[in-house]
Coordinates of C-alpha atoms and ligand atoms in Angstrom, one line a residue:
X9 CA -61.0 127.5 -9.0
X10 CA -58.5 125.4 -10.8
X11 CA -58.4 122.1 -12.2
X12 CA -55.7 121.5 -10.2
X13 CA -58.2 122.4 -7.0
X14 CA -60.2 119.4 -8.4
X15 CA -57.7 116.9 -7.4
X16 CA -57.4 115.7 -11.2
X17 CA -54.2 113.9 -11.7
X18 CA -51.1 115.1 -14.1
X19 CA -52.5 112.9 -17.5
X20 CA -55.3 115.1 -17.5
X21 CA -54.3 118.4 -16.8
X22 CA -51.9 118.0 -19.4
X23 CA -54.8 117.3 -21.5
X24 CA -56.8 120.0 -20.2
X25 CA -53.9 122.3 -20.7
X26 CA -53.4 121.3 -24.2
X27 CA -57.3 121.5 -25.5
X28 CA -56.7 125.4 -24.2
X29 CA -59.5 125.1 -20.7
X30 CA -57.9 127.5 -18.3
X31 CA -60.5 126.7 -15.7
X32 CA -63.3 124.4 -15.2
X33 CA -66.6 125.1 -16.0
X34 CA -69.5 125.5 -13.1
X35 CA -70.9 122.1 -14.0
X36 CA -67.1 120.9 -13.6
X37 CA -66.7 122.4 -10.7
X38 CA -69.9 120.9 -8.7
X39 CA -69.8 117.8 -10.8
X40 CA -66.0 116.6 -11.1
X41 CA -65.9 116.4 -7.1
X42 CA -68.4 114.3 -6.8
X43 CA -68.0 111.8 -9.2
X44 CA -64.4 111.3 -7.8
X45 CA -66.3 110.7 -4.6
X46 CA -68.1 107.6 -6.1
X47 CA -71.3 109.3 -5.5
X48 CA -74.3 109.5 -7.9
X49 CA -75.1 112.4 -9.3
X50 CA -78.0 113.6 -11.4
X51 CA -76.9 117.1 -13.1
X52 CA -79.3 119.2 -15.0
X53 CA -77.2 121.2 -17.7
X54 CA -77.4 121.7 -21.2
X55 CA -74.3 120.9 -24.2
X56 CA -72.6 124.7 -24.2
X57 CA -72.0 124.5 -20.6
X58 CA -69.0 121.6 -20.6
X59 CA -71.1 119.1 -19.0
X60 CA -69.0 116.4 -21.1
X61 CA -65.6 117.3 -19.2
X62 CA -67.8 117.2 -16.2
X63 CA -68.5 113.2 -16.3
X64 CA -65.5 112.6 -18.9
X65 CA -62.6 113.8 -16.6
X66 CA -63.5 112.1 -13.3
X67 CA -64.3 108.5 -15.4
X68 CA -60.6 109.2 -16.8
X69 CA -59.2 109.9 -13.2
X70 CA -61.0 107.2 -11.4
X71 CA -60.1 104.6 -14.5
X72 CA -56.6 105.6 -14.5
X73 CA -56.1 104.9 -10.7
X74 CA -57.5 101.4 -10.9
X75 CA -55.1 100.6 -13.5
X76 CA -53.7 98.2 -12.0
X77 CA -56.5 95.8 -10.5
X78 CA -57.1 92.3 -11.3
X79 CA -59.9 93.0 -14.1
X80 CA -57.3 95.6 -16.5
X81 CA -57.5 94.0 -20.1
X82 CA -60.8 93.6 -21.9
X83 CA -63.7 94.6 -20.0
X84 CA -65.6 97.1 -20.7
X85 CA -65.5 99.9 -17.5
X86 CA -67.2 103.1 -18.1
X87 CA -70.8 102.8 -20.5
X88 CA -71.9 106.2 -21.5
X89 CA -75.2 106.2 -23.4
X90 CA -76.4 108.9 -26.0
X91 CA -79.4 109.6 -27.8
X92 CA -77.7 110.5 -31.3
X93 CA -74.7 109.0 -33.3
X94 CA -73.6 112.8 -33.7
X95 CA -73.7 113.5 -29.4
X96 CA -71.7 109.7 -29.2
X97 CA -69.2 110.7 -31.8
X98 CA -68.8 113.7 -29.8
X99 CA -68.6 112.3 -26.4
X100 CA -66.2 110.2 -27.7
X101 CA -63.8 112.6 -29.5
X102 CA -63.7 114.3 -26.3
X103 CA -62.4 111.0 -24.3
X104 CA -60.0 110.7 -26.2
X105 CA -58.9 114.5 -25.9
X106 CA -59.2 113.9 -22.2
X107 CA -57.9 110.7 -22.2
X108 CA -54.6 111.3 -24.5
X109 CA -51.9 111.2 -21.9
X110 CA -53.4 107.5 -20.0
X111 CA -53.5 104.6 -22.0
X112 CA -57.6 104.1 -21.4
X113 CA -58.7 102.9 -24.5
X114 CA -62.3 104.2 -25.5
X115 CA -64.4 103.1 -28.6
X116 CA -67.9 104.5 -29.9
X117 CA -70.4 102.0 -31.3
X118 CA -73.9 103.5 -32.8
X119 CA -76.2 102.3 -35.8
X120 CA -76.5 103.0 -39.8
X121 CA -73.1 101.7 -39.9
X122 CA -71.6 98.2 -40.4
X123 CA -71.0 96.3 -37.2
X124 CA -67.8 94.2 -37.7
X125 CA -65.2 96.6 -37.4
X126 CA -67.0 97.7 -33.8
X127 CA -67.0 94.1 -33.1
X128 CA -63.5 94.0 -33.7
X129 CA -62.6 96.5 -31.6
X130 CA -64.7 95.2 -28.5
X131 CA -62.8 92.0 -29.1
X132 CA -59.6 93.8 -28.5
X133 CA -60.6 95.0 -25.5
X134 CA -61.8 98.6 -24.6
X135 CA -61.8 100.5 -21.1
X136 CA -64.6 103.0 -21.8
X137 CA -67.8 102.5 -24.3
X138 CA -69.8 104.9 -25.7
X139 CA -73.1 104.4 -27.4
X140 CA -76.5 104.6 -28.5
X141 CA -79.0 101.8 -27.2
X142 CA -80.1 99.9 -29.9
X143 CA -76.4 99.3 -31.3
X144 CA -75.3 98.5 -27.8
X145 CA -78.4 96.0 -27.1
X146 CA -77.8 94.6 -30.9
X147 CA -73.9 94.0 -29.9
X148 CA -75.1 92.4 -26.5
X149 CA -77.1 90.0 -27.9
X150 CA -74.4 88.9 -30.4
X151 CA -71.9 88.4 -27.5
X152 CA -69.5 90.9 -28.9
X153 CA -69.7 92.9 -25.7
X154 CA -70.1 92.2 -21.8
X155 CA -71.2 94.5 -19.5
X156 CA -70.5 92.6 -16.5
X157 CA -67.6 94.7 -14.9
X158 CA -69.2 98.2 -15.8
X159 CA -68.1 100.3 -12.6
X160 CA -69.5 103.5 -14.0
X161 CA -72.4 104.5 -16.1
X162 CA -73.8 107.6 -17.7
X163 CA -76.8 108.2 -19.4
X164 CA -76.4 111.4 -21.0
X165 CA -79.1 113.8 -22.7
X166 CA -81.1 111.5 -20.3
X167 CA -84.8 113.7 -21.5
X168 CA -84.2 113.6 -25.1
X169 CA -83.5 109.7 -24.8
X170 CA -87.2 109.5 -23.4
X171 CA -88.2 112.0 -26.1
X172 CA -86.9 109.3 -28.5
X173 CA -88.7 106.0 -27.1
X174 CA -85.4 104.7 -25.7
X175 CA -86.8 104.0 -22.2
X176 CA -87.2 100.5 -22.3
X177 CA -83.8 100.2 -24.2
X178 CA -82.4 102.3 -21.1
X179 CA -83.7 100.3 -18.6
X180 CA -82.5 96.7 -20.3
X181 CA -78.9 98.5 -20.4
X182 CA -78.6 99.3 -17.1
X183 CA -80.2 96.0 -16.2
X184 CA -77.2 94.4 -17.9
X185 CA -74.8 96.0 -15.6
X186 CA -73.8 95.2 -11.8
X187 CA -76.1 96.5 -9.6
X188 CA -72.9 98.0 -7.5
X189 CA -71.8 100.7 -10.8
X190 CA -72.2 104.5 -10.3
X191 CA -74.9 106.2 -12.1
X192 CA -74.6 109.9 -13.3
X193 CA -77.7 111.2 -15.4
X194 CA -77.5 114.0 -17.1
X195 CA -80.3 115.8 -18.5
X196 CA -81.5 118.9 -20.4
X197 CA -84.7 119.3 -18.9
X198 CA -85.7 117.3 -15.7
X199 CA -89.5 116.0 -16.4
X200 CA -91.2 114.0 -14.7
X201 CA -90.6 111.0 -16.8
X202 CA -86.9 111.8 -16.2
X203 CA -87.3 111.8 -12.5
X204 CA -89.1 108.3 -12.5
X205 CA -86.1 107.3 -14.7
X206 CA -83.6 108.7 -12.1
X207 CA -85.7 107.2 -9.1
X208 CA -85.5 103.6 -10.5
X209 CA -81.7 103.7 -11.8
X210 CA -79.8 106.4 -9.2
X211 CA -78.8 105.8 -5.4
X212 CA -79.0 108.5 -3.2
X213 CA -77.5 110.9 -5.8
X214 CA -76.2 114.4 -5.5
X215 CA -78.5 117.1 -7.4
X216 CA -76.7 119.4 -9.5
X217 CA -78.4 122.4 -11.4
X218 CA -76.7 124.5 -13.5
X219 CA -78.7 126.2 -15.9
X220 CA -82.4 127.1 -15.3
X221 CA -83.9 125.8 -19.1
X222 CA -85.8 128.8 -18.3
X223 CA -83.0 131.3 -18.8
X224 CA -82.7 132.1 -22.4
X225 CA -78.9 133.4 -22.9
X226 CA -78.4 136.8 -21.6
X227 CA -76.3 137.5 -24.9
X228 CA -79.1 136.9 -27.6
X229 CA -81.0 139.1 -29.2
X230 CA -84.3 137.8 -30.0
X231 CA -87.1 138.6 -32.1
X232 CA -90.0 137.8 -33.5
X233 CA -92.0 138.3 -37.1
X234 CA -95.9 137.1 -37.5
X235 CA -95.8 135.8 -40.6
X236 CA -98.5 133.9 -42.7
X237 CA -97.7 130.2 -42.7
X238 CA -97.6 130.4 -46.2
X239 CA -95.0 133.3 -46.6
X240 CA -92.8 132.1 -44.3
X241 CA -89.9 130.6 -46.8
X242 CA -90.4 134.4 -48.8
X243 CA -89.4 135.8 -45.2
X244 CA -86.6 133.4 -44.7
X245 CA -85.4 134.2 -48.2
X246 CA -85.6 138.3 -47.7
X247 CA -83.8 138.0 -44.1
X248 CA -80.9 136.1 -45.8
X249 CA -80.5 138.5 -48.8
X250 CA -81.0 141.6 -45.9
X251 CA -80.0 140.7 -42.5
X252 CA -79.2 137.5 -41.2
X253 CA -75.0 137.4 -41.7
X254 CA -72.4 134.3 -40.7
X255 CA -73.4 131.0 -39.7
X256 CA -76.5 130.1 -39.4
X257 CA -78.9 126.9 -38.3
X258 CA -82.2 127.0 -39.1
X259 CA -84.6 124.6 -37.0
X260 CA -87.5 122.9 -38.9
X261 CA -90.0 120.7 -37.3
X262 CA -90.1 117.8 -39.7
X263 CA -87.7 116.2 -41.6
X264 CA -90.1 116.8 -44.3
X265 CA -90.0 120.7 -43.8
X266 CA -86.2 120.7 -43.8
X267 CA -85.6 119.0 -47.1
X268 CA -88.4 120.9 -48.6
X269 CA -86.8 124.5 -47.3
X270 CA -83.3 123.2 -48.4
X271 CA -84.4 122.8 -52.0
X272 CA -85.8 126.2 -52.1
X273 CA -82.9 127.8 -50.4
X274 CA -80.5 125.7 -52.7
X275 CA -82.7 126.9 -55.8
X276 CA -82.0 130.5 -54.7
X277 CA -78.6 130.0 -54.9
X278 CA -77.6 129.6 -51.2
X279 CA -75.3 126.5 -50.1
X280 CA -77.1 124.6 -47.7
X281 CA -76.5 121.4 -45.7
X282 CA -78.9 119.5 -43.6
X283 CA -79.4 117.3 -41.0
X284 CA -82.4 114.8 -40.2
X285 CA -83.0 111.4 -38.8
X286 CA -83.7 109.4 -42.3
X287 CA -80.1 111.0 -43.5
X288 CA -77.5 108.2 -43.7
X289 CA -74.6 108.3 -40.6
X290 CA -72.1 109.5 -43.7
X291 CA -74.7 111.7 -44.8
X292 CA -75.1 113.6 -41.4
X293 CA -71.1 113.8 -40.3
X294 CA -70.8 115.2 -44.1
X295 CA -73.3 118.1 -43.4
X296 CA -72.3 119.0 -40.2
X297 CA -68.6 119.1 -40.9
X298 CA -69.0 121.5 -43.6
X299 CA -70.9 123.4 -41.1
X300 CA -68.6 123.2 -38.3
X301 CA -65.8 124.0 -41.5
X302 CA -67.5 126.9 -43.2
X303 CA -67.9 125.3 -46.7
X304 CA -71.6 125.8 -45.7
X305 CA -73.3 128.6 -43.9
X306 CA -76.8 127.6 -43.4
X307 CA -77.5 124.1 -41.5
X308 CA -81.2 123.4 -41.6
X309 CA -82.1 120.5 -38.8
X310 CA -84.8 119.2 -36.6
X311 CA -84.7 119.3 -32.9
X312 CA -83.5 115.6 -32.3
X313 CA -81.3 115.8 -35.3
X314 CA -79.0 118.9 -34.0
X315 CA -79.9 118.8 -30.5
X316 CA -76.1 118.4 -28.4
X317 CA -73.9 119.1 -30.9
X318 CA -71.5 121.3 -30.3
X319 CA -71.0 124.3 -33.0
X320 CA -68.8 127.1 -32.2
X321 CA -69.4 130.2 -33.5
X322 CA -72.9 130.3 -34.3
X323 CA -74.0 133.5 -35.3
X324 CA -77.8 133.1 -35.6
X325 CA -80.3 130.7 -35.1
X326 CA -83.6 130.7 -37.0
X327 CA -86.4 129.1 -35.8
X328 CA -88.7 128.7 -38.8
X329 CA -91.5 126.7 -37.3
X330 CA -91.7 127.3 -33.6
X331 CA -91.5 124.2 -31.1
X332 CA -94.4 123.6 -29.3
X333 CA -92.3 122.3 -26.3
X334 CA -91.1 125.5 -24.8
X335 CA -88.3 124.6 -23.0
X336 CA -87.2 123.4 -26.5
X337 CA -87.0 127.3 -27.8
X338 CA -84.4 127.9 -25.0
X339 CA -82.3 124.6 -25.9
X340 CA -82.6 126.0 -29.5
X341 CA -81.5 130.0 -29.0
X342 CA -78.8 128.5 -26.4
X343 CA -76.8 127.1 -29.5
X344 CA -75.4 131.2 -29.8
X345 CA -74.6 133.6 -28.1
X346 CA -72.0 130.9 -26.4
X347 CA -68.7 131.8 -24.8
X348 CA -69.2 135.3 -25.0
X349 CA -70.4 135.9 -28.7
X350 CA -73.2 137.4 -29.5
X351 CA -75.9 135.9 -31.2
X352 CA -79.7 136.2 -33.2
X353 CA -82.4 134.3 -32.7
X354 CA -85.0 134.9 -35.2
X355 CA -88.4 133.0 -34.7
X356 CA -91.2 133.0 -37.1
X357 CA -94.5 132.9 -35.9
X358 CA -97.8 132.0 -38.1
X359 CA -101.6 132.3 -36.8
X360 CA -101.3 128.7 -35.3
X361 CA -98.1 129.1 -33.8
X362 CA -99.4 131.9 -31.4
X363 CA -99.8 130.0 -28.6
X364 CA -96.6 128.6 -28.6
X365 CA -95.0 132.1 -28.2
X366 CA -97.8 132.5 -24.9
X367 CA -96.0 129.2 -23.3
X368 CA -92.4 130.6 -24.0
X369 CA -92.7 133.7 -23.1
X370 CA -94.0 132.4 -19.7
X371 CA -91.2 130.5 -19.4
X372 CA -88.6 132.6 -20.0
X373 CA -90.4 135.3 -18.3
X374 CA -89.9 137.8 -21.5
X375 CA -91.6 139.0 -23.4
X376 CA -89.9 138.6 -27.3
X377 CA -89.4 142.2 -29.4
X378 CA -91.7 142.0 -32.4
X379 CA -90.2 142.9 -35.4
X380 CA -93.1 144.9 -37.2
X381 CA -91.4 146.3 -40.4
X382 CA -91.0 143.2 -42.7
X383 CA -92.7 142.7 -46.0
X384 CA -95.2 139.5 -45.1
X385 CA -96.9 141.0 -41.7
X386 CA -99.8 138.2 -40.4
X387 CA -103.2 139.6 -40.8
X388 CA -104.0 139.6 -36.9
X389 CA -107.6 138.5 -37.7
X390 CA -106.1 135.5 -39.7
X391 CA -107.7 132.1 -37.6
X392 CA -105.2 129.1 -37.4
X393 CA -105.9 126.3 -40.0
X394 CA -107.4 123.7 -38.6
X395 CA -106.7 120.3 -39.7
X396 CA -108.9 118.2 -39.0
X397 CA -108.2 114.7 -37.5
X398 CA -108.6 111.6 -40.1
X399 CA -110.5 108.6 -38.5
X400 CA -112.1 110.9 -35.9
X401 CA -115.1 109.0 -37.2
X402 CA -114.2 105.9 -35.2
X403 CA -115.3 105.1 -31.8
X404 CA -112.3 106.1 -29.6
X405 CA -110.0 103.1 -28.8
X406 CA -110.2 102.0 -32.2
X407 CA -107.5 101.9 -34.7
X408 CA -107.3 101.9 -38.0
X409 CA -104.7 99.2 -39.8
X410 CA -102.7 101.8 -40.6
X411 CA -102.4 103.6 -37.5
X412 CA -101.3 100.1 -35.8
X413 CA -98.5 100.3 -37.7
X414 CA -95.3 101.4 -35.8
X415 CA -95.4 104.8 -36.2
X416 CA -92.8 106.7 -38.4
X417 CA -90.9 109.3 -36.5
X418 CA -91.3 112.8 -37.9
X419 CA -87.9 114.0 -36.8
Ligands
AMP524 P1 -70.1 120.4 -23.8 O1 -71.1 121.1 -23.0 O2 -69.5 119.3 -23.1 O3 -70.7 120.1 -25.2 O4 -68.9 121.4 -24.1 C1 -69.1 122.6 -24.8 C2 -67.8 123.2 -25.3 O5 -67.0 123.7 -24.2 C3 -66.8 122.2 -26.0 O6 -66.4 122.8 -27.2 C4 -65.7 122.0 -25.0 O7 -64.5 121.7 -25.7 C5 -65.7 123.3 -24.3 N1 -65.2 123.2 -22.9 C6 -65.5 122.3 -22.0 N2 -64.9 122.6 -20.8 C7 -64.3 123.8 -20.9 C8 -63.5 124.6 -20.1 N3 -63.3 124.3 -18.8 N4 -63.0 125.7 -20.6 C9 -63.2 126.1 -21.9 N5 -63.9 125.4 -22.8 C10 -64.5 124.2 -22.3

């Protein structure tokens, strides 16, 4: 199938043509039609597969032959909401790709950042918005922006959104907008919690499935090294010096573990870059720019912090402490091995990680090589550490002052 089979107009197969897409992708292909058709559509499908083009193309198409109703000028006419600055700056570079030969106007607005000059553009008048929720609801509630004529909304990363605590944001945004819009949801994983999301917002939609999160990519070679918790930065080092070649993003659990690994790796002489959520908004395009550039090879992030972004050419991906979500070891491995290339995926494993490896190997229904012959092999009769729980003392249902707090995120 062509682009041209999917009806889209001459503006944006020009664009197409010129961002070098020969053919759609398969979420293209299933989605595209039907958001032309005005329908709803929830799509399950992870960044790497094109799902951007998917909902960014038709919003274009349908925009651009409204042009000339009544309500052209400065309302605001397609809302697309993201989880991360990073997946809004992306989204939004690619609307504009999209978007270069029709004179829709698109803006992104996300936190860490000063709000005037987003204010200033709302005031101008913009045709497409993308953003994160608590910049958006901020900008609401200081009149800069209306959402009264939003025809089309899309909630994208929709489970990672939940993941971050954003539901209530979510719902207030959609809230804001006309009950008549289209809703498109887009989603990593489909969860429950994601389903009760979809049920309240979505009308009648059209399913769309394109990657089981089960299926780890067919072109990665994984494997896996038992290592003592406590060796695992020596094993990091000694696959670096030996085997691990190109580019390289390591995945942490805590934004604690990644700065202390990049001052170790930094010490040893390597040129690292990292990414986490206390990092300012300059601070994180910075890092992953010299990634995406080369002038670093190693990216070390946590989930939240690299999950959708776009990185081409990733050679291997290292997960250092293992996720205890499984479907996240499948997002994670999923960032090589893309269009073709062949990638690593090199996951460390330490006595209480083991039963993270049982839960991911069920789900991907493999069972992951062990690498045997490396200098810091776990002692199979080592137990897990157990930490044990402060305040465990207290009757259940109490808190300590402390705990009441708003809790920090970790990631
Ligand atoms: P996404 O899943 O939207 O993050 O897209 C992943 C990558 O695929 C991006 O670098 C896009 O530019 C690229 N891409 C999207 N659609 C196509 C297509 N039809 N053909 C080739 N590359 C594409």
């Amino acid at each position: 199938m062509s682009f041209k089979d999917l009806k889209l107009n001459k503006p944006l197969l020009k664009a197409v043509a010129d961002a070098g897409y020969d053919n759609p992708t398969l979420v293209q292909e299933l989605t595209i039609p039907m958001v032309l058709d005005r329908k709803d559509v929830i799509t399950s499908a992870q960044t790497g597969t094109g799902k951007t083009a998917a909902f960014a193309l038709p919003i274009l198409q349908l925009l651009y032959d409204k042009q000339d109703a009544p309500k052209k000028g400065k309302t605001v006419k397609a809302l697309v909401i993201s989880p991360t600055r990073e997946l809004a700056l992306q989204i939004g570079k690619n609307f504009k790709t999209y978007g270069a030969y029709t004179n829709l106007r698109s803006t992104v607005i996300f936190g860490g950042v000063g709000i005037e000059p987003q204010i200033e553009i709302l005031t101008k008048g913009v045709d497409i918005v993308v953003a994160t929720p608590g910049r958006l609801l901020d900008l609401h509630k200081q009149d800069a922006i209306n959402l009264d004529h939003v025809e089309i909304l899309v909630l994208d990363e929709a489970d990672l959104m939940l993941d971050m605590g954003f539901i209530d944001d979510v719902k207030k945004i959609e809230r804001l907008c006309p009950e008549t819009k289209q809703n498109l949801l887009f989603s990593a994983t489909m969860p429950y919690k994601v389903e009760e999301l979809a049920k309240d917002i979505l009308k009648a939609p059209e399913r769309i499935e394109v990657t089981p999160t089960s299926s780890a990519a067919v072109n990665v070679e994984q494997l896996l090294f038992y290592v003592p918790k406590r060796n695992k930065i020596e094993l990091c080092l000694h696959l670096l010096r030996n085997t691990i070649k190109g580019n390289i993003l390591i995945f942490r659990r805590t934004k604690f573990g990644v700065d202390k690994l990049e001052q170790t790796l930094t010490k040893n002489g390597y040129l690292v870059e990292r990414l986490h959520g206390d990092r300012t908004q300059a601070e994180r395009q910075t890092a992953l720019g010299k990634f995406k550039n080369g002038m670093v090879k190693i990216l070390i992030a946590t989930d939240v912090a690299a999950r959708g972004i776009d990185i081409d050419q990733l050679d291997a991906v290292v997960n250092f402490d293992l996720p205890s979500v499984p479907e996240t070891y499948v997002h994670r491995i999923g960032r090589t091995g893309r269009a073709g290339f062949f990638g690593m995926a090199y996951s460390f494993c330490s006595a209480d990680e083991k039963s993270y490896i049982k839960k991911i190997e069920h789900l991907i229904n493999v069972q992951i090589p062990v690498e045997q012959e490396h200098p810091y092999p776990l002692d199979p009769k080592e137990k897990p550490i157990v930490h044990k729980r402060q305040g465990s003392k207290y009757k259940k249902g109490r808190k300590s002052e402390a705990s009441k707090k708003k809790k920090k995120r970790w990631y």
